[in-house]
Short mmCIF file of C-alpha atoms in Angstrom, two decimals:
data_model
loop_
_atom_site.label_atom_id
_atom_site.label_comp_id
_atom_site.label_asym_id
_atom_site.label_seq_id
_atom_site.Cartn_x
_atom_site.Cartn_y
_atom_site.Cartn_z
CA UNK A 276 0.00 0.00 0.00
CA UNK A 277 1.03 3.49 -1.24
CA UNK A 278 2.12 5.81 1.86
CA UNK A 279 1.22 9.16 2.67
CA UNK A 280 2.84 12.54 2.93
CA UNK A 281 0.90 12.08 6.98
CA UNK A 282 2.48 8.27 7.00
CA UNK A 283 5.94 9.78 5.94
CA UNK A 284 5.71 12.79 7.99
CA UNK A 285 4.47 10.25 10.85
CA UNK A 286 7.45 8.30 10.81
CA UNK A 287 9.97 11.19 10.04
CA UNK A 288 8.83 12.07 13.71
CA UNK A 289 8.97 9.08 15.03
CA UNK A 290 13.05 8.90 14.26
CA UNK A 291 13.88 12.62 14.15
CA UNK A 292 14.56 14.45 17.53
CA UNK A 293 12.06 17.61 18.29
CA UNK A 294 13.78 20.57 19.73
CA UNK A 295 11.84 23.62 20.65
CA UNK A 296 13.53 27.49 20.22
CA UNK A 297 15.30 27.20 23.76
CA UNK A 298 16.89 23.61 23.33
CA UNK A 299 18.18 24.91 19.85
CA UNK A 300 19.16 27.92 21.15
CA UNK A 301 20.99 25.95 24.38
CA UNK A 302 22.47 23.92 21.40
CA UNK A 303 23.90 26.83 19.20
CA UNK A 304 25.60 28.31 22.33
CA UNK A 305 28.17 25.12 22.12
CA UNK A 306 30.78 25.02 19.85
CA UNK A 307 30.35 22.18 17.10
CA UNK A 308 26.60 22.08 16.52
CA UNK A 309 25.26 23.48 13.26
CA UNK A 310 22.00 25.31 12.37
CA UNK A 311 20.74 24.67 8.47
CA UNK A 312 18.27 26.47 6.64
CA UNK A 313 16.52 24.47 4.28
CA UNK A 314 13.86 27.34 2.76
CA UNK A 315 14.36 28.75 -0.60
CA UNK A 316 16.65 31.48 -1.33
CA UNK A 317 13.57 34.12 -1.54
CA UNK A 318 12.73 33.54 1.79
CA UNK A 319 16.24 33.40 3.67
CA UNK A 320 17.22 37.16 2.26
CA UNK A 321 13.97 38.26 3.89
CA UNK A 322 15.50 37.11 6.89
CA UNK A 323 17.26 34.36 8.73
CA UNK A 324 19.27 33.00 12.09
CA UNK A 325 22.48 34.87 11.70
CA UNK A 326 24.44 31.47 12.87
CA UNK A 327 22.68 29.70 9.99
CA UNK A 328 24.09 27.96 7.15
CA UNK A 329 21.60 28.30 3.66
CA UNK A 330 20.90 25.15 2.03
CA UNK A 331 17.73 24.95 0.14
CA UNK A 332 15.74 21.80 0.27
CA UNK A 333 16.23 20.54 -3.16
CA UNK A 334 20.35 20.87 -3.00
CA UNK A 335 20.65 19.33 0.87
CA UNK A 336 21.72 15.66 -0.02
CA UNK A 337 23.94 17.09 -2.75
CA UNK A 338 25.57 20.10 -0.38
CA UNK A 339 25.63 19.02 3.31
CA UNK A 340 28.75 16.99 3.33
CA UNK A 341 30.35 20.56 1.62
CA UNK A 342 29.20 22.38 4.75
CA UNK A 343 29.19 19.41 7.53
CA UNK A 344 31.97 16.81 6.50
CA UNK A 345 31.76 14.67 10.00
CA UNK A 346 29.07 12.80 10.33
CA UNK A 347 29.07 13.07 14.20
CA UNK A 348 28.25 16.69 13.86
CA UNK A 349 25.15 17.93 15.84
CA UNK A 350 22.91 18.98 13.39
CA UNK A 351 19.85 21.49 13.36
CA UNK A 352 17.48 21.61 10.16
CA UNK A 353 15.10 24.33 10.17
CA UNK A 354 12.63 25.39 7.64
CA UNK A 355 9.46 28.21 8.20
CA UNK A 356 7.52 26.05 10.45
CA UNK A 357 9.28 22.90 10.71
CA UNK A 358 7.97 20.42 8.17
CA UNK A 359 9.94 20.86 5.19
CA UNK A 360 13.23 20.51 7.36
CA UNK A 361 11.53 17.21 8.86
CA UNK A 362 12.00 15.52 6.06
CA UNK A 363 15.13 17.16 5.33
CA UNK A 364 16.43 15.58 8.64
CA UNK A 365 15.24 12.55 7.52
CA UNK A 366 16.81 12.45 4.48
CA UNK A 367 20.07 13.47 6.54
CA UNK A 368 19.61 9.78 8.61
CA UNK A 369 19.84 8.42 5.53
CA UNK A 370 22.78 9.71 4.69
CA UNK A 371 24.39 8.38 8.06
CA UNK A 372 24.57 11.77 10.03
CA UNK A 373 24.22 10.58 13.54
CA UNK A 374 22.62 13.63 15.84
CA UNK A 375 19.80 15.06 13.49
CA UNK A 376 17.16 17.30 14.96
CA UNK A 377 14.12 19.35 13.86
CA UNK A 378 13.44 22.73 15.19
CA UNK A 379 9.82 23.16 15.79
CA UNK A 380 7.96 26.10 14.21
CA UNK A 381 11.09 26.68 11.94
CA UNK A 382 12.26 30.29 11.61
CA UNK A 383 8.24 31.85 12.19
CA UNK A 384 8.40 30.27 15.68
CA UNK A 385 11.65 32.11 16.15
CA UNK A 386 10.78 35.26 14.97
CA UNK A 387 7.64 35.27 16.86
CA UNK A 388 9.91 34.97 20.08
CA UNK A 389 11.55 38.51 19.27
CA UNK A 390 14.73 36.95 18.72
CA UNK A 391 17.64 38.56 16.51
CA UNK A 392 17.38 37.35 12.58
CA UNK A 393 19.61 39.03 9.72
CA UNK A 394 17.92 40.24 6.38
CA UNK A 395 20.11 40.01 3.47
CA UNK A 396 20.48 42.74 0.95
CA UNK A 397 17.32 43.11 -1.11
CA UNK A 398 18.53 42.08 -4.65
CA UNK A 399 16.51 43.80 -7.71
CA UNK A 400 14.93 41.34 -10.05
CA UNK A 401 17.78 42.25 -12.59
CA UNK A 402 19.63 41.11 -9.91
CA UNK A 403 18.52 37.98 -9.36
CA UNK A 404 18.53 36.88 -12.74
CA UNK A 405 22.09 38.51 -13.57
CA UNK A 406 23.91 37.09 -10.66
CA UNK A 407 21.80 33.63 -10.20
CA UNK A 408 25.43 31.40 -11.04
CA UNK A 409 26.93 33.91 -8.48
CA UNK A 410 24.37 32.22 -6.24
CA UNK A 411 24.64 28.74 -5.98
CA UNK A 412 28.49 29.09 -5.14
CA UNK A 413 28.66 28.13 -2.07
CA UNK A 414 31.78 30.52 -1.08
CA UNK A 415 29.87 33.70 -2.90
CA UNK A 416 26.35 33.22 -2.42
CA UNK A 417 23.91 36.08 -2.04
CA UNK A 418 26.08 37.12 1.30
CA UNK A 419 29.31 37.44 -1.08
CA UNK A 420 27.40 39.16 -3.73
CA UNK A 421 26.31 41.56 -1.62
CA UNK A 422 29.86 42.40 -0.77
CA UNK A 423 30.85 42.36 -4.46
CA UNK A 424 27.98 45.56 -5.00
CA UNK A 425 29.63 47.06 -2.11
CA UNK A 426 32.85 47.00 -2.90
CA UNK A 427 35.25 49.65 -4.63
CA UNK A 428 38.26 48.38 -6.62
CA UNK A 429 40.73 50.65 -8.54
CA UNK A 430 42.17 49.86 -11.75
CA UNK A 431 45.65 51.72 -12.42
CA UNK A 432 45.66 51.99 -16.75
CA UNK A 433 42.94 50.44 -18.96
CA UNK A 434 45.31 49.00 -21.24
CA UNK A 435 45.20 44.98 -22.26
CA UNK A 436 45.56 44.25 -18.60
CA UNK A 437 42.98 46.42 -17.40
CA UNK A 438 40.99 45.30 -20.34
CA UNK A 439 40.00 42.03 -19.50
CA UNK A 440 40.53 42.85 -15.51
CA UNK A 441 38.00 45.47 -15.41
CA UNK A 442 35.46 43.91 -17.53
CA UNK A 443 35.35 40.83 -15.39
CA UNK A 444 35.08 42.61 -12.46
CA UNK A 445 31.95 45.05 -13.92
CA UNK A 446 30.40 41.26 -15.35
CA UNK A 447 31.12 40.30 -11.21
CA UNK A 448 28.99 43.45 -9.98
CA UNK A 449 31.74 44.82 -8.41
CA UNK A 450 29.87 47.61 -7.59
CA UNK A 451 32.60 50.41 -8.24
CA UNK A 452 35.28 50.48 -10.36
CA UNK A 453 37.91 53.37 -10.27
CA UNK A 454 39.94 53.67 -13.79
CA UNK A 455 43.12 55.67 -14.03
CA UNK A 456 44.71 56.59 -17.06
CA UNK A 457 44.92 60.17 -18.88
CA UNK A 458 46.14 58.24 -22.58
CA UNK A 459 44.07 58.09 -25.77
CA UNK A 460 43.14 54.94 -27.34
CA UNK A 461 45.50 54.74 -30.44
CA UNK A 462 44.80 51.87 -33.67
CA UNK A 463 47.88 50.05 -32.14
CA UNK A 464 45.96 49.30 -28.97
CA UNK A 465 43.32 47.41 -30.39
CA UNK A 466 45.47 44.56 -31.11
CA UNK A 467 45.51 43.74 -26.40
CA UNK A 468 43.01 46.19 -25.41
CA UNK A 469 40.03 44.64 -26.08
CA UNK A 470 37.73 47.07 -23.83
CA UNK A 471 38.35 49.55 -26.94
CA UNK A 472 36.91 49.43 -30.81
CA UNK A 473 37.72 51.03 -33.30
CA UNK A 474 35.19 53.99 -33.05
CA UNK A 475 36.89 54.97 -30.02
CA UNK A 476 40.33 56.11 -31.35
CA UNK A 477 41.08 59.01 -30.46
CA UNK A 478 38.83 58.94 -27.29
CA UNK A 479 40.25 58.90 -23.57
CA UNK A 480 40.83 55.72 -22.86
CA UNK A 481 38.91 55.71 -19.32
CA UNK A 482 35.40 57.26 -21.50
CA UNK A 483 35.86 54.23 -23.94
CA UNK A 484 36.37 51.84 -20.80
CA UNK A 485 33.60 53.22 -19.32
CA UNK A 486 31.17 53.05 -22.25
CA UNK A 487 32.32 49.01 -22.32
CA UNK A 488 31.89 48.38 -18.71
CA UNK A 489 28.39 49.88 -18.65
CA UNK A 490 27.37 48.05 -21.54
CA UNK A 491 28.45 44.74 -19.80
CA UNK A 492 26.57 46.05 -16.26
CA UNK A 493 24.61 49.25 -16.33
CA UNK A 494 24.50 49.05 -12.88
CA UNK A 495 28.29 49.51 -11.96
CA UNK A 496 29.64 52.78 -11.00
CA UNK A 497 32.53 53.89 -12.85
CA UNK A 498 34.76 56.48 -11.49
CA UNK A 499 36.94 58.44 -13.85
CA UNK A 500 40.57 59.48 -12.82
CA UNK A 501 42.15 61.00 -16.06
CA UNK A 502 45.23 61.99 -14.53
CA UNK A 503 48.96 61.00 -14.43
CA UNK A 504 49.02 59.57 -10.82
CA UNK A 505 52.04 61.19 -8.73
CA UNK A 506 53.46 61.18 -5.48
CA UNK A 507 51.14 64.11 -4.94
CA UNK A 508 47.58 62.44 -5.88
CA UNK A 509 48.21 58.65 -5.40
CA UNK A 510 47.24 58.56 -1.83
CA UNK A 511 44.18 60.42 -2.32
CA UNK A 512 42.94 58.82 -5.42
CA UNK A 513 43.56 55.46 -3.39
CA UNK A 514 42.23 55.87 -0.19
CA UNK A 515 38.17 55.29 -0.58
CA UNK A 516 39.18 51.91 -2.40
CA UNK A 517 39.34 48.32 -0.92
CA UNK A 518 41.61 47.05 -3.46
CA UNK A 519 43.94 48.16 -5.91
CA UNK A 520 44.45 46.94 -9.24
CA UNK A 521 47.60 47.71 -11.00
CA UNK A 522 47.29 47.24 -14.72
CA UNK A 523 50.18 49.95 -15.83
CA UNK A 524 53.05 49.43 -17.82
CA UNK A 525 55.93 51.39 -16.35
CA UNK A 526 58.66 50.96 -13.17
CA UNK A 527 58.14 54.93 -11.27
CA UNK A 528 54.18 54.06 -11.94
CA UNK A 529 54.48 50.28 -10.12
CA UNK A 530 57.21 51.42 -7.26
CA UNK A 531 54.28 54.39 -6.68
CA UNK A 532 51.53 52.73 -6.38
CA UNK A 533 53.27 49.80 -4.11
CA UNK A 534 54.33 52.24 -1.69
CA UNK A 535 51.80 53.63 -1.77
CA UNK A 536 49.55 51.31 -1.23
CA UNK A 537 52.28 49.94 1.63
CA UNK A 538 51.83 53.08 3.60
CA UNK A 539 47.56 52.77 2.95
CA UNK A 540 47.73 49.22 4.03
CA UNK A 541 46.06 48.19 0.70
CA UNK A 542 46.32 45.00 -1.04
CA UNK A 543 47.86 45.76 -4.25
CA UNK A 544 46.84 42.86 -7.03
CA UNK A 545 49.83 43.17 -9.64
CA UNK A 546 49.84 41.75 -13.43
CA UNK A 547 53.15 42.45 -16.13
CA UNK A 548 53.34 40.96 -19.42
CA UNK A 549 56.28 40.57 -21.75
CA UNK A 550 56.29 39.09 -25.26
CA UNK A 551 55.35 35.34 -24.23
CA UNK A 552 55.98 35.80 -21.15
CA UNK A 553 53.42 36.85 -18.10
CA UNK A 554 53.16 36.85 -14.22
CA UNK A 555 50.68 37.76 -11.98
CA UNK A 556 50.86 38.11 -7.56
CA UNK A 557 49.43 39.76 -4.92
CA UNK A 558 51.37 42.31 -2.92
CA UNK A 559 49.93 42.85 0.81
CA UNK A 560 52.26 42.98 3.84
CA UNK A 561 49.50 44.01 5.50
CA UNK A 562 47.91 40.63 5.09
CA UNK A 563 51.75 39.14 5.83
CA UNK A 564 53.10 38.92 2.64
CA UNK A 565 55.59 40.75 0.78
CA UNK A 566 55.17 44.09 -1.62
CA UNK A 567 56.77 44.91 -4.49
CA UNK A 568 60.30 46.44 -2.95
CA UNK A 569 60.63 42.97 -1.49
CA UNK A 570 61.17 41.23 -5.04
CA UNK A 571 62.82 44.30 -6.27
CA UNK A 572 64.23 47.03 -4.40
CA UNK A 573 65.96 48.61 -7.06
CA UNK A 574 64.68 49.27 -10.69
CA UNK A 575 66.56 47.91 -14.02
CA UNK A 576 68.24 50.45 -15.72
CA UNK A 577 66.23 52.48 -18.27
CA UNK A 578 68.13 50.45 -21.06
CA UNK A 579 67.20 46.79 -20.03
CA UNK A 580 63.61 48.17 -20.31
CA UNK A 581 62.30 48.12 -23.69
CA UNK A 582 58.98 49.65 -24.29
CA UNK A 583 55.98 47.20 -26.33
CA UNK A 584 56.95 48.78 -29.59
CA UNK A 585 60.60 47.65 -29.07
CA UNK A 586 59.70 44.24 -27.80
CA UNK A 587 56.26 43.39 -28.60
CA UNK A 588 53.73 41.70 -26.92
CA UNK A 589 51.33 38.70 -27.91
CA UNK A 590 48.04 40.26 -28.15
CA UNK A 591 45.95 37.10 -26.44
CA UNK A 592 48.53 37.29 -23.14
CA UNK A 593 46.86 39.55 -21.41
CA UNK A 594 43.57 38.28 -21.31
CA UNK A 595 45.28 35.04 -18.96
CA UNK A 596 47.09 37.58 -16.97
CA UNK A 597 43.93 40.35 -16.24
CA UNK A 598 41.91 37.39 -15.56
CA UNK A 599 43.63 36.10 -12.91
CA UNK A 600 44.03 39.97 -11.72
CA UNK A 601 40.20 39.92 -11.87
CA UNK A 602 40.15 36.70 -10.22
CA UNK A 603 42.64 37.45 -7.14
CA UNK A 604 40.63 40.75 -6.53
CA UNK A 605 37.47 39.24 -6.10
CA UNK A 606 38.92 36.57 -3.72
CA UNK A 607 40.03 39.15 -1.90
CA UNK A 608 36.79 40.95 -1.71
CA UNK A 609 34.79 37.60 -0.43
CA UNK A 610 37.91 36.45 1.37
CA UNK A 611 37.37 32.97 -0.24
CA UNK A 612 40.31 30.59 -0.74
CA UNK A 613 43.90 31.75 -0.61
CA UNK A 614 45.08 34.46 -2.68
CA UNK A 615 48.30 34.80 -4.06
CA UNK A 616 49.94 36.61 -1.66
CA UNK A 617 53.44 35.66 -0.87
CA UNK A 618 53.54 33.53 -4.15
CA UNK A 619 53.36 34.64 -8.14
CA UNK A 620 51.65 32.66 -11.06
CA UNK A 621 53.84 32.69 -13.49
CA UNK A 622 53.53 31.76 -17.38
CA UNK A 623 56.32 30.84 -20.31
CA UNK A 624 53.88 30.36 -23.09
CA UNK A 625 56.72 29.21 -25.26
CA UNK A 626 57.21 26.47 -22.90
CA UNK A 627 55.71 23.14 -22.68
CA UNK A 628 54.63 23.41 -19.26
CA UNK A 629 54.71 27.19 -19.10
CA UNK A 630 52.60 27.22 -15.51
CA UNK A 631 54.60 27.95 -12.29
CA UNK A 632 54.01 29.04 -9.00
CA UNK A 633 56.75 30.82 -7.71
CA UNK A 634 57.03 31.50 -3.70
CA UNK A 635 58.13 35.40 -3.13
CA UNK A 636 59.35 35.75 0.25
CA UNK A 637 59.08 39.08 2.58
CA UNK A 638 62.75 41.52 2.85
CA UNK A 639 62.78 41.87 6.10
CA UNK A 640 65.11 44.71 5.13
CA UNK A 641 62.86 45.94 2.91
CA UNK A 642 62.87 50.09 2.52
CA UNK A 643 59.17 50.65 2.97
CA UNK A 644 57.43 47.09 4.69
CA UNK A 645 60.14 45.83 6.81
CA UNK A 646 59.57 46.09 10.79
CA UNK A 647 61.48 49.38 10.61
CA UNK A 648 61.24 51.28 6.86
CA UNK A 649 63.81 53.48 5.87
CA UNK A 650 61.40 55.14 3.20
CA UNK A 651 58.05 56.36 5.04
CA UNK A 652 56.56 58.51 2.88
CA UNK A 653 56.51 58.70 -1.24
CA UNK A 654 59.23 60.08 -3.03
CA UNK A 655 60.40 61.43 -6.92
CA UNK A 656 59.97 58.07 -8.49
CA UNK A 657 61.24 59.25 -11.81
CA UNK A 658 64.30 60.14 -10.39
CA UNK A 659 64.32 56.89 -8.55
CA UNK A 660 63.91 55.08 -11.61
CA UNK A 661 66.89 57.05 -13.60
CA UNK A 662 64.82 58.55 -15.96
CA UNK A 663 64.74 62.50 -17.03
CA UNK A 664 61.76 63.01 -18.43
CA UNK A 665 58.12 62.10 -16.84
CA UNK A 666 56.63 58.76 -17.35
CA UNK A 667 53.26 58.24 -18.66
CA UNK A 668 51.75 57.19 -15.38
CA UNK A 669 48.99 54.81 -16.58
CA UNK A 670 49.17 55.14 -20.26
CA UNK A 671 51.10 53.67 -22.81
CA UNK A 672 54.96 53.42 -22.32
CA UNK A 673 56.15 49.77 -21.30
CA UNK A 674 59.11 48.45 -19.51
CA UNK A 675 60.13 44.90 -18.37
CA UNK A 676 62.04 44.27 -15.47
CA UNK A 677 64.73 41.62 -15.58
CA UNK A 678 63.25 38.13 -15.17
CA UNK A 679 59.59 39.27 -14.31
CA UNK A 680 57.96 41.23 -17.05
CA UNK A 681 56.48 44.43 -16.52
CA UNK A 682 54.20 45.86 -19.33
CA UNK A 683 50.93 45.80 -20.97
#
């Protein structure tokens, strides 16, 4: 004989401990049990338990063990009123989890109780729908996209690494984006920069970035810095920013915004390209890992740095290297996995297995991170650098550095 929804329900209860708000509550307080939320995404951003994890019914079996590896774990299922997550525990003893129980009257009970709950950002439908593989991440989630539209990243040049980096990040929903360059988009460009069209030559290259990124996401906020960033301006243009992005192409531009950046206690996300050749890292002694100064405390001599018309650059290089720029920032912003800090990706195309992960440890000598910095404030970085007349900040001169490359 066919059973019921009341036979399975019946039995569900008849295996499956009852705990009222107190008991769970009693529970919670102890380190090790866990609290899962088995209603449907609409209904946990208009509010949940804050120590709840969000698991909607129809992903548990195929998501728990993500969340709640040990089977001896003390587990809570809750639902609105405490039927759906009956069955959800139930389905949980099936699995072999060992201490299952069902919290009566589910999050209404708890609510009715006056007891704290967190609302999640109210996404607009456009929102939903745009972001919906953002959702089912487990490590990004509505909480982490709600981060993402509240973030602010800046992107030093909008050249073929800030191409590809800043139209990930707008396609993300970052929710700001900063872009610094004062250059022009030239026919020459369009072979990298693939923010840029032809149309646009001519234009400032932050208005044609801008133009892209909004066509990609309406809804991002582009800031425009059309300036050559200096020792004078760099602090100020970075401080209202949670991470910084640097796409530019030249040595006084990177040792500037590292030490600067030092001195903000930023995390600087850093990308340089050079013919085949490519690296990306993430400077942040802040976060314990080393800056820029560490790897190289002194810059090449202007000689050993030939600009992209002298060397050339492979046009499809850059689109590896921004990505992973657009990929470390975001990490950074949801503070999911471990970003490359303290170690560089670095690619020889040319190369069978062109892939390697390089470890970059901290100076403790270094001039501006070390315990005690002999450089505390920013200096002439042209002069630092050897070279007489003024770099293009963010636009379109580029110079390699020894073994790492350094250009756009």
């Amino acid at each position: 004989m066919a059973k019921t929804s009341k036979n399975i329900l019946d039995e569900a209860r008849s295996t499956i401990k009852q705990i009222d708000i107190d008991e769970a509550r009693r529970m919670l307080s102890q380190p090790g049990t866990v609290l899962i939320d088995v209603r449907e995404s609409d209904e946990w951003r208009q509010g949940h338990i804050q120590q709840a994890i969000g698991i909607p019914r129809g992903f548990l079996e195929l998501r728990i063990e993500e969340k709640v590896p040990d089977h001896q774990t003390p587990v809570i299922l809750q639902c609105a009123s405490g039927t759906r997550s009956l069955l959800a525990a139930r389905s949980l003893q099936e699995l072999g989890y060992e201490h299952v129980y069902n919290l009566n009257g589910g999050f209404n009970a708890w609510k009715d109780r006056g007891l704290p709950f967190t609302a999640e950002r109210a996404f607009s439908t456009d929102e939903v729908t745009r972001y919906s593989r953002h959702f089912v991440i487990p490590e990004v989630g509505e909480r982490g996209q709600a981060k993402l539209l509240d973030s602010k990243v800046l992107i030093l040049g909008t050249g073929a690494l800030g191409s590809p980096s800043s139209l990930y990040l707008a396609a993300a929903g970052v929710g700001t984006i900063g872009l610094v360059d004062f250059d022009v988009v030239d026919l020459s460009n369009l072979q990298r920069q693939i923010i840029h069209t032809v149309d646009r030559v001519g234009t400032p290259k932050t208005e044609s970035a801008q133009k892209q990124i909004k066509a990609i996401n309406p809804g991002i906020k582009v800031i425009r810095h059309d300036i050559r960033l200096s020792s004078e301006n760099a602090l100020e243009v970075i401080k209202d920013y949670d991470v910084v992005v640097n796409c530019g192409d030249n040595f006084p531009t990177r040792y500037l915004i590292n030490d600067a950046c030092v001195f903000a206690k930023k995390p600087l996300v850093d990308g340089a390209i050079f013919r085949f050749e490519g690296n990306a890292t993430v400077f942040y002694p802040a976060g314990g890992g080393p800056c820029y100064r560490c790897l190289y405390p002194e810059p090449a001599p202007p000689d050993m740095a030939p600009s992209c018309a002298e060397a050339g650059v492979l046009g499809a290089l850059p689109g590896i290297i921004g990505s992973i720029e657009a990929l470390e920032t975001i990490k950074l912003l949801l503070g999911a996995g471990k970003p490359l800090i303290g170690r560089m990706v670095y690619f020889d195309t040319l190369s069978a297995d062109y892939v390697r992960v390089l470890k970059i440890r901290r100076n403790p000598d270094c001039p501006v991170c070390s315990e005690h910095p002999t450089q505390t404030s920013l200096i002439d970085y042209e002069a630092f650098c050897g070279l007489s007349a003024p770099s293009n900040g963010a636009g379109s001169t580029a110079e390699v550095h020894a073994a790492a490359p350094a250009g756009r």
